[in-house]
Every structure is written in structure tokens, then in C-alpha cells.
């Protein structure tokens, strides 16, 4: 899990918007069962794609970020490139489905 970090409102701009390459942001909460299911899948994707960074945002602690990025259901997974959201996925999906959703955006 070399490329997996947690973000707060104070660190989000640097960790996500200013990052080089693809950044997968996982908006989650500790009480969310599907969030706990998809978290290790995102960790695997980060391990298998060295240029990809995974940033986790706890929506209970970072409500302002969740509102700013219009998170209404979790897990909400947003793939950023060059500081912009390029793909959004809501709900837990298996690794193959996520990779298909992110096709062409991870390199």
C-alpha cells in the first residue's frame, strides 16, 4: 500500500489536485460496509499501478470536502487527473469492474 494516504481539507489540494498522474479518491466512512469491501480493492489497484495514488477521505470527518465534491452516497470513488474529476463511481464494485471503469485513465 505504498501509494495509499488519507486526506483532510488541509491536505486535499496538495495530495489530489496538485498530484502528478492519476489519483483515486475514496470517499468513505468507518460504519459503511460497502466502503470496507472496496477499500482493499483500491489498495490492490494502487499496488499494481505504481503511477496511481489512492487517497481516502473520511466523510464523517471531512464533511466540507464531501459537500464540495457532491458526495451523496458512499463509497464514492472519484478518479482525478490534472486536478479534475475524470470518472466517478458510486458503490462497491469488484476489481475487474473498477479497472474497466478506469480504463485509459490509470496510465
mmCIF file with all atom_site columns, C-alpha atoms in Angstrom:
data_model
loop_
_atom_site.group_PDB
_atom_site.id
_atom_site.type_symbol
_atom_site.label_atom_id
_atom_site.label_alt_id
_atom_site.label_comp_id
_atom_site.label_asym_id
_atom_site.label_entity_id
_atom_site.label_seq_id
_atom_site.pdbx_PDB_ins_code
_atom_site.Cartn_x
_atom_site.Cartn_y
_atom_site.Cartn_z
_atom_site.occupancy
_atom_site.B_iso_or_equiv
_atom_site.pdbx_formal_charge
_atom_site.auth_seq_id
_atom_site.auth_comp_id
_atom_site.auth_asym_id
_atom_site.auth_atom_id
_atom_site.pdbx_PDB_model_num
ATOM 1   C CA . UNK A 1 1   ? 0.000   0.000  0.000   1.00 0.00 ? 1   UNK A CA 1
ATOM 2   C CA . UNK A 1 2   ? 2.785   2.385  -0.898  1.00 0.00 ? 2   UNK A CA 1
ATOM 3   C CA . UNK A 1 3   ? 0.542   4.865  -2.731  1.00 0.00 ? 3   UNK A CA 1
ATOM 4   C CA . UNK A 1 4   ? -2.372  4.990  -0.258  1.00 0.00 ? 4   UNK A CA 1
ATOM 5   C CA . UNK A 1 5   ? -2.835  8.000  2.036   1.00 0.00 ? 5   UNK A CA 1
ATOM 6   C CA . UNK A 1 6   ? -5.563  9.785  3.970   1.00 0.00 ? 6   UNK A CA 1
ATOM 7   C CA . UNK A 1 7   ? -6.555  13.348 3.136   1.00 0.00 ? 7   UNK A CA 1
ATOM 8   C CA . UNK A 1 8   ? -8.130  16.170 5.090   1.00 0.00 ? 8   UNK A CA 1
ATOM 9   C CA . UNK A 1 9   ? -9.423  19.520 3.990   1.00 0.00 ? 9   UNK A CA 1
ATOM 10  C CA . UNK A 1 10  ? -5.969  20.935 4.758   1.00 0.00 ? 10  UNK A CA 1
ATOM 11  C CA . UNK A 1 11  ? -4.088  18.372 2.635   1.00 0.00 ? 11  UNK A CA 1
ATOM 12  C CA . UNK A 1 12  ? -6.537  17.616 -0.193  1.00 0.00 ? 12  UNK A CA 1
ATOM 13  C CA . UNK A 1 13  ? -5.296  20.266 -2.629  1.00 0.00 ? 13  UNK A CA 1
ATOM 14  C CA . UNK A 1 14  ? -1.689  19.131 -2.330  1.00 0.00 ? 14  UNK A CA 1
ATOM 15  C CA . UNK A 1 15  ? -2.407  15.379 -2.295  1.00 0.00 ? 15  UNK A CA 1
ATOM 16  C CA . UNK A 1 16  ? -5.039  15.327 -5.039  1.00 0.00 ? 16  UNK A CA 1
ATOM 17  C CA . UNK A 1 17  ? -5.351  18.485 -7.090  1.00 0.00 ? 17  UNK A CA 1
ATOM 18  C CA . UNK A 1 18  ? -1.610  19.102 -7.302  1.00 0.00 ? 18  UNK A CA 1
ATOM 19  C CA . UNK A 1 19  ? -0.592  15.481 -7.847  1.00 0.00 ? 19  UNK A CA 1
ATOM 20  C CA . UNK A 1 20  ? 1.042   14.154 -10.985 1.00 0.00 ? 20  UNK A CA 1
ATOM 21  C CA . UNK A 1 21  ? -0.772  11.267 -12.656 1.00 0.00 ? 21  UNK A CA 1
ATOM 22  C CA . UNK A 1 22  ? -3.994  9.577  -11.632 1.00 0.00 ? 22  UNK A CA 1
ATOM 23  C CA . UNK A 1 23  ? -5.390  9.926  -8.129  1.00 0.00 ? 23  UNK A CA 1
ATOM 24  C CA . UNK A 1 24  ? -8.284  7.747  -6.994  1.00 0.00 ? 24  UNK A CA 1
ATOM 25  C CA . UNK A 1 25  ? -10.166 9.420  -4.144  1.00 0.00 ? 25  UNK A CA 1
ATOM 26  C CA . UNK A 1 26  ? -12.218 7.097  -1.968  1.00 0.00 ? 26  UNK A CA 1
ATOM 27  C CA . UNK A 1 27  ? -14.918 8.959  -0.035  1.00 0.00 ? 27  UNK A CA 1
ATOM 28  C CA . UNK A 1 28  ? -15.829 6.528  2.761   1.00 0.00 ? 28  UNK A CA 1
ATOM 29  C CA . UNK A 1 29  ? -16.937 6.171  6.396   1.00 0.00 ? 29  UNK A CA 1
ATOM 30  C CA . UNK A 1 30  ? -15.964 3.590  9.043   1.00 0.00 ? 30  UNK A CA 1
ATOM 31  C CA . UNK A 1 31  ? -19.576 2.429  9.523   1.00 0.00 ? 31  UNK A CA 1
ATOM 32  C CA . UNK A 1 32  ? -20.097 1.765  5.795   1.00 0.00 ? 32  UNK A CA 1
ATOM 33  C CA . UNK A 1 33  ? -19.961 -1.950 4.917   1.00 0.00 ? 33  UNK A CA 1
ATOM 34  C CA . UNK A 1 34  ? -19.531 -1.492 1.149   1.00 0.00 ? 34  UNK A CA 1
ATOM 35  C CA . UNK A 1 35  ? -16.734 1.014  1.874   1.00 0.00 ? 35  UNK A CA 1
ATOM 36  C CA . UNK A 1 36  ? -14.883 -1.674 3.839   1.00 0.00 ? 36  UNK A CA 1
ATOM 37  C CA . UNK A 1 37  ? -15.381 -4.079 0.912   1.00 0.00 ? 37  UNK A CA 1
ATOM 38  C CA . UNK A 1 38  ? -13.971 -1.778 -1.763  1.00 0.00 ? 38  UNK A CA 1
ATOM 39  C CA . UNK A 1 39  ? -11.048 -0.397 0.264   1.00 0.00 ? 39  UNK A CA 1
ATOM 40  C CA . UNK A 1 40  ? -8.732  -3.413 -0.215  1.00 0.00 ? 40  UNK A CA 1
ATOM 41  C CA . UNK A 1 41  ? -9.621  -3.469 -3.927  1.00 0.00 ? 41  UNK A CA 1
ATOM 42  C CA . UNK A 1 42  ? -8.444  0.126  -4.282  1.00 0.00 ? 42  UNK A CA 1
ATOM 43  C CA . UNK A 1 43  ? -5.279  -0.757 -2.355  1.00 0.00 ? 43  UNK A CA 1
ATOM 44  C CA . UNK A 1 44  ? -4.615  -3.567 -4.857  1.00 0.00 ? 44  UNK A CA 1
ATOM 45  C CA . UNK A 1 45  ? -5.113  -1.210 -7.804  1.00 0.00 ? 45  UNK A CA 1
ATOM 46  C CA . UNK A 1 46  ? -2.595  1.218  -6.276  1.00 0.00 ? 46  UNK A CA 1
ATOM 47  C CA . UNK A 1 47  ? -0.111  -1.628 -5.728  1.00 0.00 ? 47  UNK A CA 1
ATOM 48  C CA . UNK A 1 48  ? -0.490  -2.852 -9.315  1.00 0.00 ? 48  UNK A CA 1
ATOM 49  C CA . UNK A 1 49  ? -0.290  0.615  -10.919 1.00 0.00 ? 49  UNK A CA 1
ATOM 50  C CA . UNK A 1 50  ? 2.764   2.398  -9.480  1.00 0.00 ? 50  UNK A CA 1
ATOM 51  C CA . UNK A 1 51  ? 1.804   5.743  -11.035 1.00 0.00 ? 51  UNK A CA 1
ATOM 52  C CA . UNK A 1 52  ? -1.616  5.696  -9.367  1.00 0.00 ? 52  UNK A CA 1
ATOM 53  C CA . UNK A 1 53  ? -2.207  7.163  -5.930  1.00 0.00 ? 53  UNK A CA 1
ATOM 54  C CA . UNK A 1 54  ? -5.189  6.329  -3.721  1.00 0.00 ? 54  UNK A CA 1
ATOM 55  C CA . UNK A 1 55  ? -6.369  8.988  -1.291  1.00 0.00 ? 55  UNK A CA 1
ATOM 56  C CA . UNK A 1 56  ? -9.034  8.187  1.283   1.00 0.00 ? 56  UNK A CA 1
ATOM 57  C CA . UNK A 1 57  ? -11.377 10.829 2.667   1.00 0.00 ? 57  UNK A CA 1
ATOM 58  C CA . UNK A 1 58  ? -13.476 10.019 5.735   1.00 0.00 ? 58  UNK A CA 1
ATOM 59  C CA . UNK A 1 59  ? -16.769 11.816 5.027   1.00 0.00 ? 59  UNK A CA 1
ATOM 60  C CA . UNK A 1 60  ? -17.702 11.887 8.730   1.00 0.00 ? 60  UNK A CA 1
ATOM 61  C CA . UNK A 1 61  ? -14.565 13.896 9.499   1.00 0.00 ? 61  UNK A CA 1
ATOM 62  C CA . UNK A 1 62  ? -14.388 15.864 6.230   1.00 0.00 ? 62  UNK A CA 1
ATOM 63  C CA . UNK A 1 63  ? -17.979 16.920 5.558   1.00 0.00 ? 63  UNK A CA 1
ATOM 64  C CA . UNK A 1 64  ? -16.882 20.066 3.706   1.00 0.00 ? 64  UNK A CA 1
ATOM 65  C CA . UNK A 1 65  ? -14.908 18.031 1.158   1.00 0.00 ? 65  UNK A CA 1
ATOM 66  C CA . UNK A 1 66  ? -17.817 15.634 0.756   1.00 0.00 ? 66  UNK A CA 1
ATOM 67  C CA . UNK A 1 67  ? -20.170 18.544 0.086   1.00 0.00 ? 67  UNK A CA 1
ATOM 68  C CA . UNK A 1 68  ? -17.702 20.254 -2.264  1.00 0.00 ? 68  UNK A CA 1
ATOM 69  C CA . UNK A 1 69  ? -17.451 17.096 -4.390  1.00 0.00 ? 69  UNK A CA 1
ATOM 70  C CA . UNK A 1 70  ? -21.207 16.380 -4.163  1.00 0.00 ? 70  UNK A CA 1
ATOM 71  C CA . UNK A 1 71  ? -20.870 13.070 -2.357  1.00 0.00 ? 71  UNK A CA 1
ATOM 72  C CA . UNK A 1 72  ? -24.411 11.934 -1.599  1.00 0.00 ? 72  UNK A CA 1
ATOM 73  C CA . UNK A 1 73  ? -23.798 8.195  -1.324  1.00 0.00 ? 73  UNK A CA 1
ATOM 74  C CA . UNK A 1 74  ? -20.751 6.195  -0.255  1.00 0.00 ? 74  UNK A CA 1
ATOM 75  C CA . UNK A 1 75  ? -18.483 4.685  -1.215  1.00 0.00 ? 75  UNK A CA 1
ATOM 76  C CA . UNK A 1 76  ? -17.980 7.411  -3.802  1.00 0.00 ? 76  UNK A CA 1
ATOM 77  C CA . UNK A 1 77  ? -14.836 6.852  -5.834  1.00 0.00 ? 77  UNK A CA 1
ATOM 78  C CA . UNK A 1 78  ? -13.596 9.717  -7.974  1.00 0.00 ? 78  UNK A CA 1
ATOM 79  C CA . UNK A 1 79  ? -10.634 9.484  -10.305 1.00 0.00 ? 79  UNK A CA 1
ATOM 80  C CA . UNK A 1 80  ? -8.741  12.764 -10.695 1.00 0.00 ? 80  UNK A CA 1
ATOM 81  C CA . UNK A 1 81  ? -6.180  13.670 -13.371 1.00 0.00 ? 81  UNK A CA 1
ATOM 82  C CA . UNK A 1 82  ? -4.628  17.110 -13.626 1.00 0.00 ? 82  UNK A CA 1
ATOM 83  C CA . UNK A 1 83  ? -6.759  18.372 -10.748 1.00 0.00 ? 83  UNK A CA 1
ATOM 84  C CA . UNK A 1 84  ? -10.080 17.446 -12.356 1.00 0.00 ? 84  UNK A CA 1
ATOM 85  C CA . UNK A 1 85  ? -12.559 14.631 -11.773 1.00 0.00 ? 85  UNK A CA 1
ATOM 86  C CA . UNK A 1 86  ? -12.396 12.396 -14.848 1.00 0.00 ? 86  UNK A CA 1
ATOM 87  C CA . UNK A 1 87  ? -14.518 9.457  -13.653 1.00 0.00 ? 87  UNK A CA 1
ATOM 88  C CA . UNK A 1 88  ? -16.973 8.852  -10.803 1.00 0.00 ? 88  UNK A CA 1
ATOM 89  C CA . UNK A 1 89  ? -18.128 5.512  -9.449  1.00 0.00 ? 89  UNK A CA 1
ATOM 90  C CA . UNK A 1 90  ? -20.669 5.120  -6.652  1.00 0.00 ? 90  UNK A CA 1
ATOM 91  C CA . UNK A 1 91  ? -20.935 1.880  -4.704  1.00 0.00 ? 91  UNK A CA 1
ATOM 92  C CA . UNK A 1 92  ? -18.653 -1.077 -4.165  1.00 0.00 ? 92  UNK A CA 1
ATOM 93  C CA . UNK A 1 93  ? -17.592 -2.932 -7.298  1.00 0.00 ? 93  UNK A CA 1
ATOM 94  C CA . UNK A 1 94  ? -15.219 -5.829 -7.884  1.00 0.00 ? 94  UNK A CA 1
ATOM 95  C CA . UNK A 1 95  ? -11.710 -5.040 -9.061  1.00 0.00 ? 95  UNK A CA 1
ATOM 96  C CA . UNK A 1 96  ? -12.372 -6.012 -12.689 1.00 0.00 ? 96  UNK A CA 1
ATOM 97  C CA . UNK A 1 97  ? -15.361 -3.676 -12.918 1.00 0.00 ? 97  UNK A CA 1
ATOM 98  C CA . UNK A 1 98  ? -13.404 -0.777 -11.408 1.00 0.00 ? 98  UNK A CA 1
ATOM 99  C CA . UNK A 1 99  ? -10.491 -1.356 -13.776 1.00 0.00 ? 99  UNK A CA 1
ATOM 100 C CA . UNK A 1 100 ? -12.926 -1.323 -16.683 1.00 0.00 ? 100 UNK A CA 1
ATOM 101 C CA . UNK A 1 101 ? -14.462 1.938  -15.411 1.00 0.00 ? 101 UNK A CA 1
ATOM 102 C CA . UNK A 1 102 ? -10.988 3.475  -15.121 1.00 0.00 ? 102 UNK A CA 1
ATOM 103 C CA . UNK A 1 103 ? -9.727  2.109  -18.453 1.00 0.00 ? 103 UNK A CA 1
ATOM 104 C CA . UNK A 1 104 ? -7.388  4.531  -20.170 1.00 0.00 ? 104 UNK A CA 1
ATOM 105 C CA . UNK A 1 105 ? -7.157  6.779  -17.107 1.00 0.00 ? 105 UNK A CA 1
ATOM 106 C CA . UNK A 1 106 ? -4.673  4.903  -14.937 1.00 0.00 ? 106 UNK A CA 1
ATOM 107 C CA . UNK A 1 107 ? -1.597  5.214  -17.136 1.00 0.00 ? 107 UNK A CA 1
#
